[in-house]
Short mmCIF file of C-alpha atoms in Angstrom, two decimals:
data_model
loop_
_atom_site.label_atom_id
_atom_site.label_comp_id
_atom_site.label_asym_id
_atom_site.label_seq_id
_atom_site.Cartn_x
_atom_site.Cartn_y
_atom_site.Cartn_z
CA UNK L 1 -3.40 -8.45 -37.38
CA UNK L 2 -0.42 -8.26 -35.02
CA UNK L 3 -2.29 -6.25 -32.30
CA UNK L 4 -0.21 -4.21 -30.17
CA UNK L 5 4.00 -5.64 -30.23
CA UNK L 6 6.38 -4.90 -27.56
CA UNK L 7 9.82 -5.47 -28.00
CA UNK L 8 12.32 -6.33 -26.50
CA UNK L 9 10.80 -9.21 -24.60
CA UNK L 10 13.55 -9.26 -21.71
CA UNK L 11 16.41 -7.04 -21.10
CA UNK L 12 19.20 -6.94 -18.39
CA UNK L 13 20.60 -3.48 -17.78
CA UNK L 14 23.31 -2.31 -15.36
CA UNK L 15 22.37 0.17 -12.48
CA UNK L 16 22.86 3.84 -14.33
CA UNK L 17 22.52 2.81 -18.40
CA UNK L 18 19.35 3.75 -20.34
CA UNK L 19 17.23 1.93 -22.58
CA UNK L 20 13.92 2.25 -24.70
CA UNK L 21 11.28 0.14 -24.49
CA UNK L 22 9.43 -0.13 -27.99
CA UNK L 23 5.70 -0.20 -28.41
CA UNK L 24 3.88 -0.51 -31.48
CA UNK L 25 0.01 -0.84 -31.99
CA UNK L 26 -1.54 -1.38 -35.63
CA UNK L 27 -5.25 -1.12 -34.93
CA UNK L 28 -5.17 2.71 -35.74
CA UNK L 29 -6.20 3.22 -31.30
CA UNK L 30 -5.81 6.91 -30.13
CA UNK L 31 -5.63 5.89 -25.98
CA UNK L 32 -1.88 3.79 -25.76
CA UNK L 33 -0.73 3.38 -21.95
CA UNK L 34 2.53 2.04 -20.32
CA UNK L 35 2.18 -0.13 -17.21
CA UNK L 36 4.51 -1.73 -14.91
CA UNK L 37 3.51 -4.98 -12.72
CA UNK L 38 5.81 -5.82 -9.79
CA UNK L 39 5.81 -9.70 -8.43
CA UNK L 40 2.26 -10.37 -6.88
CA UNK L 41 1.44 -6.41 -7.56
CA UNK L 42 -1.27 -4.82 -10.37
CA UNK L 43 -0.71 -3.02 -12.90
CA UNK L 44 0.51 0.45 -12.25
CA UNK L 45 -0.03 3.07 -14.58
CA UNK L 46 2.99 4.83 -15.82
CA UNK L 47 2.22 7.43 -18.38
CA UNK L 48 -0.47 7.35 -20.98
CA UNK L 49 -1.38 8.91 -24.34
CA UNK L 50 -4.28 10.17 -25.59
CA UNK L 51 -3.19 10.86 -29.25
CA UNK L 52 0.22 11.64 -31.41
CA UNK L 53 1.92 14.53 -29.70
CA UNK L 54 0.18 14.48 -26.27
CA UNK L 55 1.06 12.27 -23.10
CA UNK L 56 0.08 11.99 -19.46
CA UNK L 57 1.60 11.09 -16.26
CA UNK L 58 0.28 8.20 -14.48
CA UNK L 59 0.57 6.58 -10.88
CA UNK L 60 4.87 5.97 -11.12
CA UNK L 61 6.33 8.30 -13.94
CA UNK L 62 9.37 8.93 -12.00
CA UNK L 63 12.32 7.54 -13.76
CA UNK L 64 10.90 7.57 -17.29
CA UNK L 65 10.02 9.36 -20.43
CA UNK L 66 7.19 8.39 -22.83
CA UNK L 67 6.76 10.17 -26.53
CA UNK L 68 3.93 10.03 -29.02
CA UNK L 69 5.33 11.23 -32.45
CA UNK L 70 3.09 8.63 -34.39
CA UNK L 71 -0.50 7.32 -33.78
CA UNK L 72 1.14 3.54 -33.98
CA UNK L 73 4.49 4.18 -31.64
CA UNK L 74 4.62 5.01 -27.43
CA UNK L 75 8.64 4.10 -26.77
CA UNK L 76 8.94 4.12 -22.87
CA UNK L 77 12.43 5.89 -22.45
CA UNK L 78 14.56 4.27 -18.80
CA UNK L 79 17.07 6.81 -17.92
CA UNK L 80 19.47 6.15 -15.34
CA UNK L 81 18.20 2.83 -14.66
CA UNK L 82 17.75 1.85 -10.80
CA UNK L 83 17.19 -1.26 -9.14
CA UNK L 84 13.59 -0.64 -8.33
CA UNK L 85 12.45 -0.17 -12.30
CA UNK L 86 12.91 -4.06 -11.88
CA UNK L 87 9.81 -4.99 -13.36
CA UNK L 88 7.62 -6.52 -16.30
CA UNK L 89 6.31 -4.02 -18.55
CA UNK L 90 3.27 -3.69 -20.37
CA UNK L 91 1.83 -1.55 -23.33
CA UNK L 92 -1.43 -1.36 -24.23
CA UNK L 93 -3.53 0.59 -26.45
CA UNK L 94 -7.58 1.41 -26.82
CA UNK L 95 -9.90 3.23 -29.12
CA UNK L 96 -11.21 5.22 -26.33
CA UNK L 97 -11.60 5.58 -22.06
CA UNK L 98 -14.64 6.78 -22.90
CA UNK L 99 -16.37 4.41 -24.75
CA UNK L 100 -16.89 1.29 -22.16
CA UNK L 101 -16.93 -1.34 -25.27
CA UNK L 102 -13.25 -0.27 -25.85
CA UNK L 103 -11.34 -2.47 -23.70
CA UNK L 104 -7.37 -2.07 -23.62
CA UNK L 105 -5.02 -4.52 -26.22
CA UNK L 106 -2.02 -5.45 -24.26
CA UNK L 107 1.54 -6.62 -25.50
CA UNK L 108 3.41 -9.32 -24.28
CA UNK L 109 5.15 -7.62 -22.18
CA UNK L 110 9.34 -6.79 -21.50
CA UNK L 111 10.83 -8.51 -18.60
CA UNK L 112 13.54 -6.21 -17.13
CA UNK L 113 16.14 -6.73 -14.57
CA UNK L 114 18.35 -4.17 -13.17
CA UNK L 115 21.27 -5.14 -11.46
CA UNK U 1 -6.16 8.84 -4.76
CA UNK U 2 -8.70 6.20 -6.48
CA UNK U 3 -7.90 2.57 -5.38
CA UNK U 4 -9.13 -0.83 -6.23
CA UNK U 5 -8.88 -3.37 -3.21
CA UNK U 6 -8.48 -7.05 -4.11
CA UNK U 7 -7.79 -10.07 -1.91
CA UNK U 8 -4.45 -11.54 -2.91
CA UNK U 9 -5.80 -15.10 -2.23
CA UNK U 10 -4.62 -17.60 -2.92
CA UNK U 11 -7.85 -18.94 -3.83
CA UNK U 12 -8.80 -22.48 -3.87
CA UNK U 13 -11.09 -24.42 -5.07
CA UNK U 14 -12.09 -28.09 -6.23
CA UNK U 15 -12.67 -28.57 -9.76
CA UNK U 16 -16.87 -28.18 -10.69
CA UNK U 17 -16.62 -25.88 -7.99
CA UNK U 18 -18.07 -22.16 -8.11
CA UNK U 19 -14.91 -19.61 -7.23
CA UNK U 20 -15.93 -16.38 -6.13
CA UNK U 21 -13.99 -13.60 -6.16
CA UNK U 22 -14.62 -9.71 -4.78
CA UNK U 23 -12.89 -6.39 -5.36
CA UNK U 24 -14.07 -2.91 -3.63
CA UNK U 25 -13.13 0.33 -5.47
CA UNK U 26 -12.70 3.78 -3.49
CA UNK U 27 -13.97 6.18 -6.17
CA UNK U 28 -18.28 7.09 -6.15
CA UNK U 29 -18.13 8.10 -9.50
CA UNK U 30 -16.43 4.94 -11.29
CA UNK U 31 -18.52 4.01 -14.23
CA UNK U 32 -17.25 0.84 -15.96
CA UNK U 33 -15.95 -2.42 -14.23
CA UNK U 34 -13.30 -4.95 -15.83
CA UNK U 35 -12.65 -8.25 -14.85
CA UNK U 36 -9.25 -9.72 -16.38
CA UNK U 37 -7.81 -12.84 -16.36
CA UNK U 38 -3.61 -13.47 -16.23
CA UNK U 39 -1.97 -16.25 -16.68
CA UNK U 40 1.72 -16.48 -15.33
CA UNK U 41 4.03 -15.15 -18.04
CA UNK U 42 1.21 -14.42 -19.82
CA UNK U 43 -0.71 -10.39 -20.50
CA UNK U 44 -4.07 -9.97 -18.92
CA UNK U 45 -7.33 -10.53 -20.88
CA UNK U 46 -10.55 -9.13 -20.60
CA UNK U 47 -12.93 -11.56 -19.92
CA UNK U 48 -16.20 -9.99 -18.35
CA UNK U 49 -17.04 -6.07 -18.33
CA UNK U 50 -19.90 -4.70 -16.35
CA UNK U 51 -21.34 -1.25 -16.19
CA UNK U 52 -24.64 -0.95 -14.13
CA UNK U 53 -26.27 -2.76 -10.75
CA UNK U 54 -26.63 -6.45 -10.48
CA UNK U 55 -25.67 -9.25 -12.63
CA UNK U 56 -24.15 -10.06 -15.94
CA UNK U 57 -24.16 -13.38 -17.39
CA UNK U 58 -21.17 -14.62 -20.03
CA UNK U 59 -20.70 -18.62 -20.00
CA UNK U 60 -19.51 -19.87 -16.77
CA UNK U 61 -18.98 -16.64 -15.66
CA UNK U 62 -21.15 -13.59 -14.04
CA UNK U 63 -19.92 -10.71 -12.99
CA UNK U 64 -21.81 -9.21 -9.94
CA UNK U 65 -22.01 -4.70 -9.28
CA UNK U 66 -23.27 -3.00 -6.19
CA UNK U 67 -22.27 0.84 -6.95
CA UNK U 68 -24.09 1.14 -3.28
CA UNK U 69 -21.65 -0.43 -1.98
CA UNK U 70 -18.78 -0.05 -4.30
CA UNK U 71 -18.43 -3.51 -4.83
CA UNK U 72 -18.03 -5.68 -7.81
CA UNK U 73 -17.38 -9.13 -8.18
CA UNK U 74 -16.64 -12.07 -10.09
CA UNK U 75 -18.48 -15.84 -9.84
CA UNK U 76 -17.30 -18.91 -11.92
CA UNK U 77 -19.46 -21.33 -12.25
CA UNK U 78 -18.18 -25.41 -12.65
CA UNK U 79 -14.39 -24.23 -12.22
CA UNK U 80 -12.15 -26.14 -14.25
CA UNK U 81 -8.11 -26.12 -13.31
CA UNK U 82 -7.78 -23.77 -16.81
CA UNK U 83 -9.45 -21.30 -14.68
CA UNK U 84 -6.48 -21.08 -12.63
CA UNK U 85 -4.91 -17.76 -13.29
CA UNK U 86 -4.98 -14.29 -11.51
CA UNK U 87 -7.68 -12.52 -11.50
CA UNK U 88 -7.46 -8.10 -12.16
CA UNK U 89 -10.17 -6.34 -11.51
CA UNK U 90 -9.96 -2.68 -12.92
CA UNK U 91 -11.89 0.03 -12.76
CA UNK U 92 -12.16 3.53 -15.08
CA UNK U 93 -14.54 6.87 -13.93
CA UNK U 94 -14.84 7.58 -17.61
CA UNK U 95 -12.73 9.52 -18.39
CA UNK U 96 -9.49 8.24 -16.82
CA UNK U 97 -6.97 5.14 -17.48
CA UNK U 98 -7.98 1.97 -15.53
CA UNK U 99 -6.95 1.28 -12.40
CA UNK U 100 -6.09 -2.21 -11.30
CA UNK U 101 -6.42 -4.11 -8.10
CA UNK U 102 -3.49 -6.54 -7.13
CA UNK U 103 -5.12 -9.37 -8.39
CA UNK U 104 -6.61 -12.79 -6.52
CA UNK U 105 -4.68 -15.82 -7.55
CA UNK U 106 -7.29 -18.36 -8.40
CA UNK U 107 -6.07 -22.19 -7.94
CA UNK U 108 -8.32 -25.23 -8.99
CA UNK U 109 -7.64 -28.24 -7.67
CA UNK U 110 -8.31 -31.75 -9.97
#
C-alpha cells in the first residue's frame, strides 16, 4: 500500500517559470490537503479538497492553483514562481475532518528552491 | 483567525527524563487535538490524539486537555534520544482542516 506519493522530491526553479507538484493518494480518502512548512515554521494550509471536482482555499493560496479531477490526484499548480514559495511541500489526504479517528496520511514531501 | 501557539524550544532534556511539552489554541469550539511527531527531513506522524478533558495514556506518552483553558499538552515519560524530533501540535473544530502550531524541537541528551 503506497499511501499517499508526492513527486518530485526536490525541484529548483528560476524566479517566473511554473511547475506542478504531483500528489497521488491510493487509500480511496475524500479530504486531500496541500501544505507548505517554512524553516522552523508549521504547516500552513494551502488549499484543500473535499472530494473530485471541489477545492478550498486555505491560510496561503496566493501564488497557486490546486485541481481535483480524480478521487486519487490533487496536483498543486506554481505559477510565476517567486522567491518566497521557497519551501517544503506536503500532501496529505484523510477519510474525513469529521470523523476524529481519521487522522491525515502525509507524503514525503517536495523540497523547492526558487532562485 | 484560529491559531495554535507552541513554544519553539529548543527543548532539552536528559535521557530517562520526562519532556513536557504545551500548546494553547485560540478557537472555543476546537474539538479534536493532534500531537505529531517530525523528524528532520522526515513528514510528521501522528502519535497521540485527544478529544475530551484530562488525560490520555499511549506508552510513554500522555497527552494532557484543558478545553477551560484551551490548553493541551504533551508528557513523555523515560525520554530516550529517539524522542528527539519536533513536536506539531494541531488542532481541527470539526469541520475544518487542522491547524498546526510551529512546533517545539525536542532534544535528548545521552
Amino acid at each position: 500500500n503506497a499511501g499517499v506519493t508526492q513527486t518530485p522530491k526536490f525541484r529548483i526553479l528560476k524566479i517566473g517559470q511554473s511547475m506542478t507538484l504531483q500528489c497521488t493518494q491510493d487509500m480511496n480518502h475524500n479530504y486531500m490537503y496541500w501544505y507548505r512548512q517554512d524553516p522552523g515554521m508549521g504547516l500552513k494550509l494551502i488549499y484543500y479538497s473535499v472530494g473530485a471536482g471541489i477545492t478550498d482555499k486555505g491560510e496561503v493560496p496566493n501564488g497557486y492553483n490546486v485541481s481535483r479531477s480524480t478521487t486519487e490526484d490533487f496536483p498543486l499548480r506554481l505559477e510565476l514562481a517567486a522567491p518566497s514559495q521557497t519551501s517544503v511541500y506536503f500532501c496529505a489526504s484523510s477519510y474525513s475532518v469529521f470523523d476524529r479517528n481519521s487522522p491525515l496520511h502525509f507524503g514525503n514531501g517536495t523540497r523547492l528552491t526558487v532562485t | 483567525q484560529k491559531e495554535v501557539e507552541q513554544n519553539s524550544g529548543p527543548l532539552s532534556v536528559p535521557e530517562g527524563a520526562i519532556a513536557s511539552l504545551n500548546c494553547t489554541y485560540s478557537d472555543r469550539v476546537s474539538q479534536s487535538f493532534f500531537w505529531y511527531r517530525q523528524y528532520s527531513g522526515k513528514s510528521p506522524e501522528l502519535i497521540m490524539s485527544i478529544y475530551s478533558n484530562g488525560d490520555k495514556e499511549d506508552g510513554r506518552f500522555t497527552a494532557q486537555l484543558n478545553k477551560a483553558s484551551q490548553y493541551v499538552s504533551l508528557l513523555i515519560r523515560d525520554s530516550q534520544p529517539s524522542d528527539s524530533a519536533t513536536y506539531l501540535c494541531a488542532v481541527n473544530a470539526g469541520n475544518t482542516p487542522l491547524v498546526f502550531g510551529k512546533g517545539t524541537r525536542l532534544s535528548v541528551i545521552a
